[in-house]
Coordinates of C-alpha atoms (C1' of nucleotides) in Angstrom, one line a residue:
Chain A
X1 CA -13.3 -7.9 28.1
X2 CA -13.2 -11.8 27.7
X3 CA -15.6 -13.7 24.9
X4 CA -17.3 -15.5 27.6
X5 CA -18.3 -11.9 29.4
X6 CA -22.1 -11.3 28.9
X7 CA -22.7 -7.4 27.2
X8 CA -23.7 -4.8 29.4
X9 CA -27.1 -5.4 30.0
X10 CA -28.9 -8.4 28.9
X11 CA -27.2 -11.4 29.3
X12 CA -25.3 -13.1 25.9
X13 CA -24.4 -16.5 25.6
X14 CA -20.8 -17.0 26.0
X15 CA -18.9 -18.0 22.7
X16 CA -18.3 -21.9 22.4
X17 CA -15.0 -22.9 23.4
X18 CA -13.5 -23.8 19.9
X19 CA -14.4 -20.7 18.6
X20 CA -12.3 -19.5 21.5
X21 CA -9.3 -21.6 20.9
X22 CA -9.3 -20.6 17.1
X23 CA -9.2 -16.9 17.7
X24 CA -6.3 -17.7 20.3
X25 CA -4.7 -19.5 17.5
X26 CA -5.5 -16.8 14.9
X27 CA -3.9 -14.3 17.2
X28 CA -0.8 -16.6 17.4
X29 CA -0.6 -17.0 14.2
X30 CA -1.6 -14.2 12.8
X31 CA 2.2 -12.3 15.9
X32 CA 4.5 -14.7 13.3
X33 CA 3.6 -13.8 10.2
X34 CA 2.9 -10.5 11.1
X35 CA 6.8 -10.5 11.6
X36 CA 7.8 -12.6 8.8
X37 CA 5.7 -11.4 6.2
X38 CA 4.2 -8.1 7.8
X39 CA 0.7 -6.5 8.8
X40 CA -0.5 -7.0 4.9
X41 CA -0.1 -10.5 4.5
X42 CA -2.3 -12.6 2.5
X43 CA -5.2 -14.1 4.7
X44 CA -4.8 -17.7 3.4
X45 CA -1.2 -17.4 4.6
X46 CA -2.3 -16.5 8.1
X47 CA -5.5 -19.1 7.9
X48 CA -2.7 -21.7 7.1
X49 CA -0.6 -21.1 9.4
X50 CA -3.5 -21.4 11.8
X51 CA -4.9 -24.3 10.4
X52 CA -8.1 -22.6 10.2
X53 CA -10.7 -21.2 7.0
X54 CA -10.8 -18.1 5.4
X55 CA -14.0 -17.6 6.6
X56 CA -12.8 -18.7 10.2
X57 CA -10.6 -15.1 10.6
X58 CA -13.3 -13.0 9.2
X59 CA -15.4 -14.4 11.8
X60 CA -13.8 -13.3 14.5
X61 CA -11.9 -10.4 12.9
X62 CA -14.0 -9.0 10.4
X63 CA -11.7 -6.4 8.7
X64 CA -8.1 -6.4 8.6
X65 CA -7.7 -3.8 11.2
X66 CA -9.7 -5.9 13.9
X67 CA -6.9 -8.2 13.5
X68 CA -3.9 -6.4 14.1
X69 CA -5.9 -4.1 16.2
X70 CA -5.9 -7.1 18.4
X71 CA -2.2 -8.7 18.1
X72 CA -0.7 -4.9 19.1
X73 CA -3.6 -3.9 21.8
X74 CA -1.2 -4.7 24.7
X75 CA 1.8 -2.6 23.2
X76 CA -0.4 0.4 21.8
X77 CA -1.7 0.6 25.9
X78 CA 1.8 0.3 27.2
X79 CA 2.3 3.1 25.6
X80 CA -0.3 4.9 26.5
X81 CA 0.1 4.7 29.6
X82 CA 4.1 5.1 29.3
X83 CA 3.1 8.9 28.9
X84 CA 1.7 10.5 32.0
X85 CA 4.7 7.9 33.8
X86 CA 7.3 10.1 32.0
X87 CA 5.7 13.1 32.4
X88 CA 5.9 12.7 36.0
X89 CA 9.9 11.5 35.8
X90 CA 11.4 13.1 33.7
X91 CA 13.3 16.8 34.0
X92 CA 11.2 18.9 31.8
X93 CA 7.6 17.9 29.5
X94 CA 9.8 18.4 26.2
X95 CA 12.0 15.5 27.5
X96 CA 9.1 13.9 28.6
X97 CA 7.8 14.2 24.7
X98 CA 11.0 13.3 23.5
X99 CA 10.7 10.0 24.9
X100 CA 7.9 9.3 24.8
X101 CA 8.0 9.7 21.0
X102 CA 11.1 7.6 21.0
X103 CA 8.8 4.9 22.4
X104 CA 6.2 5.4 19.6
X105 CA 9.0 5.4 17.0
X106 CA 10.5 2.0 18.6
X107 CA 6.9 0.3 18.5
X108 CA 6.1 1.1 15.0
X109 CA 10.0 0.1 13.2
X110 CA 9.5 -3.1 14.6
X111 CA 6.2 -4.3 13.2
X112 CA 6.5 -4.5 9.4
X113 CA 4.6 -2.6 7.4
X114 CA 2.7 -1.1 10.3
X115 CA 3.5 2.3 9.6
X116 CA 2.4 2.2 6.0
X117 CA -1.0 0.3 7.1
X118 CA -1.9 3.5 9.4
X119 CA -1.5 5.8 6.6
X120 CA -3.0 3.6 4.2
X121 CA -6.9 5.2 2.8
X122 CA -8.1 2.0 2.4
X123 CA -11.4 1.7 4.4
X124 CA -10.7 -1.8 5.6
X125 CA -7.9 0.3 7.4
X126 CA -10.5 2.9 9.7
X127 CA -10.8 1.1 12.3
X128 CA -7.0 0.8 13.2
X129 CA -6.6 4.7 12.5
X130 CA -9.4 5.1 14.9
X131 CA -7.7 3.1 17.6
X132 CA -4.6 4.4 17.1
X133 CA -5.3 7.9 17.3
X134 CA -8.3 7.3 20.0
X135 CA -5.8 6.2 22.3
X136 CA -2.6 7.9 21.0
X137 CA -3.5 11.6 20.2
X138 CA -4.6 12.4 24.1
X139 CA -1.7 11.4 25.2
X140 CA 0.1 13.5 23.3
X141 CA -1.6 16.0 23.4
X142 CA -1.2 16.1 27.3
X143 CA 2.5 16.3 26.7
X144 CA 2.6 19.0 23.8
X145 CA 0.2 20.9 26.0
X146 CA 2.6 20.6 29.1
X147 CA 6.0 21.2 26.8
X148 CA 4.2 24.4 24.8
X149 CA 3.1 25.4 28.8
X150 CA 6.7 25.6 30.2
X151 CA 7.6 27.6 26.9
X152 CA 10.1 24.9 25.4
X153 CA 8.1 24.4 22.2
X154 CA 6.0 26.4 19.9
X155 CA 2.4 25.6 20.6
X156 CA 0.5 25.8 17.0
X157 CA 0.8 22.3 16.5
X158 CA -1.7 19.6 16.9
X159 CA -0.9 16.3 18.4
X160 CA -2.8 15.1 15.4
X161 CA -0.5 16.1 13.1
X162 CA 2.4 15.4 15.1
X163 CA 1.4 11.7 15.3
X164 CA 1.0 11.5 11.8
X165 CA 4.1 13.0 10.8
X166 CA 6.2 10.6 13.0
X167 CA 3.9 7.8 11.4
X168 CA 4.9 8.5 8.5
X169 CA 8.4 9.0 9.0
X170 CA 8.2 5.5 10.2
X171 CA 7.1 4.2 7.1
X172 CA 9.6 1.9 5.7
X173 CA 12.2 2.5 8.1
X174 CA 12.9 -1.4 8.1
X175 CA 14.3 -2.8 5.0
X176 CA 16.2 0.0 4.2
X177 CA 19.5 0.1 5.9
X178 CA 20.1 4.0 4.6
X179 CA 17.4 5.4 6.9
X180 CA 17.1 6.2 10.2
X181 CA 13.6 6.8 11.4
X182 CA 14.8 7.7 14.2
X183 CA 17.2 10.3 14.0
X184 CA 14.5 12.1 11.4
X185 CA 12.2 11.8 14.5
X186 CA 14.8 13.4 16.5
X187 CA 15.1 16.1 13.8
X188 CA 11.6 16.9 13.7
X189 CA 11.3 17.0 17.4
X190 CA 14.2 19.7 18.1
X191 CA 12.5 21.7 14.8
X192 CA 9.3 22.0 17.7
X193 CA 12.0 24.2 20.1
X194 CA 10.7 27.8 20.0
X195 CA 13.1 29.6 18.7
X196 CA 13.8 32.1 21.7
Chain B
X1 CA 16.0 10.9 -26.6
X2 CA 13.6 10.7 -29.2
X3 CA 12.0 7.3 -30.1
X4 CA 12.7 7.5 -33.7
X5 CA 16.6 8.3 -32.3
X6 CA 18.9 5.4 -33.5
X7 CA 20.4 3.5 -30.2
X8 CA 24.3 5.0 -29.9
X9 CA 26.6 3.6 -32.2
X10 CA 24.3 0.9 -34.8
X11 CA 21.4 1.6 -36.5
X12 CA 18.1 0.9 -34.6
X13 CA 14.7 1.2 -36.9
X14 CA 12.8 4.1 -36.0
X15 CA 9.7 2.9 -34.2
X16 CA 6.5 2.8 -36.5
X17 CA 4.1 5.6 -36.5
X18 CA 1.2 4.1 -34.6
X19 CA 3.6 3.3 -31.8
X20 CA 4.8 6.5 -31.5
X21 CA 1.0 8.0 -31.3
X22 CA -0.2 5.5 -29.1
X23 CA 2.5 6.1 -26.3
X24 CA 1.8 9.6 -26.8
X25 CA -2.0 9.1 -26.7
X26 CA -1.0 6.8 -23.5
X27 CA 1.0 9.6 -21.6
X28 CA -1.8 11.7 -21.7
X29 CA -4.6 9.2 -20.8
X30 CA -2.1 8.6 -17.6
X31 CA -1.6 11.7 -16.7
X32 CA -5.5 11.7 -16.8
X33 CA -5.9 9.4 -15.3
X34 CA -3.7 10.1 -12.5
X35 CA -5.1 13.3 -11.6
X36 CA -8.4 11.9 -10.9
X37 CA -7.4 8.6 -9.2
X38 CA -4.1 8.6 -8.5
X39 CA -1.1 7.1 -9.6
X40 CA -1.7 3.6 -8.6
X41 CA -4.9 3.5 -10.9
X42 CA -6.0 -0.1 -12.7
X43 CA -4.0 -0.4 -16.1
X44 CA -7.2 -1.2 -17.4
X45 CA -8.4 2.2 -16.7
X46 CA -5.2 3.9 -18.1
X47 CA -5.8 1.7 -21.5
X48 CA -9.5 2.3 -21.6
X49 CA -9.2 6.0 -21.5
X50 CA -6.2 5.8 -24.0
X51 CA -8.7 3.9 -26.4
X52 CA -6.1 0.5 -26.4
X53 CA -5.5 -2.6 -25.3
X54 CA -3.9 -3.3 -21.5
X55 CA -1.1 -5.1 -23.5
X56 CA -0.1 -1.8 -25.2
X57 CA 0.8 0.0 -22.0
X58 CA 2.8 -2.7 -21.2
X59 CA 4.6 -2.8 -24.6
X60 CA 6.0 1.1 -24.4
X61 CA 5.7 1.1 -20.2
X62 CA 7.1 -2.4 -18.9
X63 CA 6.4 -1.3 -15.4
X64 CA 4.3 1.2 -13.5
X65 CA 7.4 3.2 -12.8
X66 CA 8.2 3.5 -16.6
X67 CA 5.2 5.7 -17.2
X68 CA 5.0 7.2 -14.2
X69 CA 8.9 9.1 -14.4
X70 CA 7.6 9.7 -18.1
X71 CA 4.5 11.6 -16.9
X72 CA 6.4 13.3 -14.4
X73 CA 9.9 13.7 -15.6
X74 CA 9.8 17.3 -16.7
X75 CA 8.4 18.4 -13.3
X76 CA 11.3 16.1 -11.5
X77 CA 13.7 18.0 -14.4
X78 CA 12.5 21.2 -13.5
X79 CA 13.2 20.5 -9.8
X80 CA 16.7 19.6 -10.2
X81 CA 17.4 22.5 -12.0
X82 CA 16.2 24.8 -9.7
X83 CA 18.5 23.6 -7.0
X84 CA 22.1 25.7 -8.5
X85 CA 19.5 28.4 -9.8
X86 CA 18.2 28.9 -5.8
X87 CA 20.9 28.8 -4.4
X88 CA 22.5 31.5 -6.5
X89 CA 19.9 33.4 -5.6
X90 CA 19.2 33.5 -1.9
X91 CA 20.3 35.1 1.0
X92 CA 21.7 32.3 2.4
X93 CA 22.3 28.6 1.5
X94 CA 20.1 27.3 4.3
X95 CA 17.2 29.7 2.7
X96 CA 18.0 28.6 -0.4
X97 CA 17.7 24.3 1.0
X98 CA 14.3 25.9 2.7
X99 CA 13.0 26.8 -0.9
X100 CA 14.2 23.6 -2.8
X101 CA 12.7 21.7 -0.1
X102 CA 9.1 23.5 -0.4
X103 CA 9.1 23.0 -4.2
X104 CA 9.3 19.1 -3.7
X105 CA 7.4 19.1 -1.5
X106 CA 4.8 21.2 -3.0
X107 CA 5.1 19.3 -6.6
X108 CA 4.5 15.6 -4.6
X109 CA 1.6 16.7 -2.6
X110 CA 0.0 17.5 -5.9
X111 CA 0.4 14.2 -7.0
X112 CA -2.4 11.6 -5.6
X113 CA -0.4 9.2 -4.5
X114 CA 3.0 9.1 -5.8
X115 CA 4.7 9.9 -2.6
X116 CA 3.6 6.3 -1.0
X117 CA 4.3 5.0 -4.6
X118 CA 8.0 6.1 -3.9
X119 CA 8.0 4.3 -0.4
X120 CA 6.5 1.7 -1.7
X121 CA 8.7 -1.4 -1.4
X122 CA 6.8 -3.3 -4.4
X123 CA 9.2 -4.4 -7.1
X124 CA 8.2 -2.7 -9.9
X125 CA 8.8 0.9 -8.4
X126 CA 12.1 -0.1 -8.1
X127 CA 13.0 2.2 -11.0
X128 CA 10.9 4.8 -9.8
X129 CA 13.3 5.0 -6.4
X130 CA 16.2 5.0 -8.9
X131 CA 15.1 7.9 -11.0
X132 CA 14.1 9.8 -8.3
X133 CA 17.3 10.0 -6.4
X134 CA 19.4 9.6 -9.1
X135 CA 18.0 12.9 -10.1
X136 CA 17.3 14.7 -6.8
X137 CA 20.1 13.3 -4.0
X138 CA 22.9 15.4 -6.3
X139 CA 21.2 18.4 -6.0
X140 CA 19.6 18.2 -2.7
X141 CA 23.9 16.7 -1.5
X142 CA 24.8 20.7 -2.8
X143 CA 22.3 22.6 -0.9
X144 CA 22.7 20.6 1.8
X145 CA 27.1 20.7 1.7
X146 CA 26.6 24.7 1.2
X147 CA 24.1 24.9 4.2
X148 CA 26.5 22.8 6.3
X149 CA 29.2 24.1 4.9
X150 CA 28.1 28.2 5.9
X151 CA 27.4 26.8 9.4
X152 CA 23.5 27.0 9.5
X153 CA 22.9 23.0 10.1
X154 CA 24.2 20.5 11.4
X155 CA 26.3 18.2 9.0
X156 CA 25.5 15.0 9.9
X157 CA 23.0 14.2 7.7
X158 CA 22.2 12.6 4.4
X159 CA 20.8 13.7 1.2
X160 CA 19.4 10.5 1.1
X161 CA 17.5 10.4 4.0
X162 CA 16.2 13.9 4.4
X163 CA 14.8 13.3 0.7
X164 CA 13.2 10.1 2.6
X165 CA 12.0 11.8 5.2
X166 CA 10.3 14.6 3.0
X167 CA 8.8 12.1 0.8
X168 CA 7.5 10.3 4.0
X169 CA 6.5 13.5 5.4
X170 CA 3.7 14.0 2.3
X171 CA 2.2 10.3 2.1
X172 CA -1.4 10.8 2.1
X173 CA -1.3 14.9 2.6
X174 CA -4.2 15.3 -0.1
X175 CA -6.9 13.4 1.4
X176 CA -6.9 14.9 4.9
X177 CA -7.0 18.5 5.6
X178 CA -5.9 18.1 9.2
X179 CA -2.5 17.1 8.3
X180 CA -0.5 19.6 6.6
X181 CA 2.6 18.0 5.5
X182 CA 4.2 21.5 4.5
X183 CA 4.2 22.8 7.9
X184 CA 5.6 19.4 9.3
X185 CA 8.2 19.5 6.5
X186 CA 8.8 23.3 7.9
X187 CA 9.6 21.8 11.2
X188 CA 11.8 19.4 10.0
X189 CA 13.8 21.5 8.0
X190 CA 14.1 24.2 11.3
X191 CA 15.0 20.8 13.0
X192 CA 17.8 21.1 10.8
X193 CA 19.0 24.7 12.3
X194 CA 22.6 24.1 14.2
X195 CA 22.1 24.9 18.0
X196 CA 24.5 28.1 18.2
Chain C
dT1 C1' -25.9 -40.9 28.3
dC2 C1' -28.4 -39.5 24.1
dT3 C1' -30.8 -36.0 21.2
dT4 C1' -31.1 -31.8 19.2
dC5 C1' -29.8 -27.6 17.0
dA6 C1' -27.7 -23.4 16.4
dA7 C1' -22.9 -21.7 16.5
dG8 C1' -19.1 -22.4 14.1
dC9 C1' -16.4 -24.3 10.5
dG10 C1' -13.9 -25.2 5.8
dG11 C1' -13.2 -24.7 1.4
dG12 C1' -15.0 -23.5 -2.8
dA13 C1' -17.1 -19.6 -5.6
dC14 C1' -16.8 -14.9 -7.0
dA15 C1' -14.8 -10.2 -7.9
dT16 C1' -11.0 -7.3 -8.9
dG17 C1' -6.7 -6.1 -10.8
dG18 C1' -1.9 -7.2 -12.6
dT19 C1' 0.5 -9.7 -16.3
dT20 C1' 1.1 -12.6 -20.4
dC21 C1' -0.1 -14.9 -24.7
dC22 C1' -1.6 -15.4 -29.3
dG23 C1' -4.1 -14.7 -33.5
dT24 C1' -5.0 -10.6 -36.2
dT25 C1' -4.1 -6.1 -38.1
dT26 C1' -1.2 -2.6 -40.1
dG27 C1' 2.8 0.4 -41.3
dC28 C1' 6.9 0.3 -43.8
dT29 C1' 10.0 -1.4 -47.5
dC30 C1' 10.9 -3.0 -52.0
Chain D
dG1 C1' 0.8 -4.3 -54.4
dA2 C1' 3.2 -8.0 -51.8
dG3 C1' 5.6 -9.6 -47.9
dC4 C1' 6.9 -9.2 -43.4
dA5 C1' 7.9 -7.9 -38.9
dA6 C1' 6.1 -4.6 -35.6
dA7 C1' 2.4 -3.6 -33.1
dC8 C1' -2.1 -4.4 -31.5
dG9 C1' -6.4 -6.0 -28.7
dG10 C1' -8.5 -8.6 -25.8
dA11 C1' -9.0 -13.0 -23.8
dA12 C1' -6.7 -16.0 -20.5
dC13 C1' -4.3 -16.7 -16.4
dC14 C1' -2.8 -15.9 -11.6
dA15 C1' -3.0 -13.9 -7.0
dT16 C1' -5.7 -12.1 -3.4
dG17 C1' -9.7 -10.3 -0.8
dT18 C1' -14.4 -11.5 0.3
dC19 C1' -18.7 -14.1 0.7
dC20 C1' -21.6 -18.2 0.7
dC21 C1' -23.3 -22.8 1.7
dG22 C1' -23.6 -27.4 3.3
dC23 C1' -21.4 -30.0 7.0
dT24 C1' -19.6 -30.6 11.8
dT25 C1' -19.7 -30.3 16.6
dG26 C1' -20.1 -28.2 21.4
dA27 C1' -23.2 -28.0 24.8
dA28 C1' -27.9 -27.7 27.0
dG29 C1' -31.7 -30.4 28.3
dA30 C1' -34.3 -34.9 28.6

DNA sequence: TCTTCAAGCGGGACATGGTTCCGTTTGCTC
DNA sequence: GAGCAAACGGAACCATGTCCCGCTTGAAGA
């Protein structure tokens, strides 16, 4: 998945190697202030700090989302492939979902405004809700499936929904010192316990 | 709390009589307005279907917050006072939290786009945060201390944050029928439920 | 090495939306 | 009806996302 790879199928020249660098140093500098200023900050301020155009970012990310799509790939597939890993380790699938979720909940309080991005309906936003869920919702939907299976949890719940309820639980949980993402996670993960 | 009320203690002039229509004419042009494109909808808009300048809404409604509690605030008042009035009423204090919870929720999920407006961490919805828990953390504190109190839930929760979480819980619930935010709020609040 | 040229670049231009300012209008009081 | 302060409208201003255009430069071939 490099720039310089040629597309499947007919060969494409490979991308100059400044236009490399700069989207190196656009993904550098777009990490810092993503954590200084968070996921919606002003493009000039992330052009600056790259020493780059405008035009420069929407060249090699054209919407928003391609951009932090990008900085957060590596975490987002950690976690991804965190799931089937505690599935496999840990005592029973509704522990396994339990942490798994804590993992989830961890990723998105630390990344400013990242929460609120993935619920946001602008459209410059689809892509990232696309990735997200393309790559989140199997997951866990393998571990609901597995927790419902061994009869911990009630089963008429879509992962879906589930990973869009924890989003947004998520939502400003940094910069408010009175609430705990967290716990409220926790809560709504013990309210999925079939009542027996 | 009348405009034409004098301020408490020295005589205020009543406000003149176009003023007094306008912000009328302006409440209803928001509420409008808000309906069909939510509450974070251009001022421009707002003014235009009021029939006045963009200056005029600023004139009665300083911020965005000021005329959205106004357009809301007998709903939010209607709220609150159903809180003592449930839980007279219900079996059970925990059955009465269940209901109080379902009729916020069921009032902001009506509302295109409040709930993100009251997560949102813009300045000028500071005042909308205030009024909202000002008004609703009291009431919610009671059903909650009765609920805990009769042994149904745990007791080591907030007000605070489960109003949070709810509001949370319904960003974006219009918009996208996969995501039911009263069913998730459901789990939550069963989430709640002390392990016996 | 030198030439050539398209990929790539920078910053200015434009659109949108919030906010403020100012000259004009208008309700109220005398 | 005159005077005046309240209130008004809309233009002006600012911030930010997005697009365009003329210039620069990496790199392929002579």
């Amino acid at each position: 998945m490099n720039d310089g790879d040629r597309g499947a199928g007919h060969a494409a020249r490979p991308k100059r190697a400044d236009a490399r660098r700069n989207k190196e140093t656009l993904l550098d500098a777009a990490a810092a202030i993503f954590v200084t200023s968070g996921v919606e900050a002003p493009v000039r301020d992330i052009a600056a700090k790259a020493g780059v155009g405008t035009a420069t970012i929407y060249r090699h990310f054209p919407t928003r989302a391609d951009l932090i799509i990008a900085v957060y790939r590596h975490q987002v597939e950690a976690c991804v492939e965190a799931g089937p890993a505690l599935l496999a380790t840990s005592v029973t699938p509704y522990a396994a979902l339990g942490r798994w979720i804590d993992l989830f909940v961890d990723f998105l309080v630390t990344k400013h405004g990242l929460a609120a991005a993935l619920r946001s309906d602008d459209a410059g936003f689809d892509a990232l809700h696309a990735y997200f869920l393309d790559r989140l919702v199997p997951v866990c939907t393998e571990l609901l499936d597995a927790a419902a299976g061994s009869g911990e949890i009630r089963s008429d719940l879509e992962a879906y929904e589930l990973m869009r309820g924890v989003g947004n639980l998520c939502i400003g949980a940094d910069s408010d010192p009175r609430y705990d993402a967290r716990r409220l996670v926790g809560i709504l993960i013990a309210g999925l316990r079939r009542p027996h």
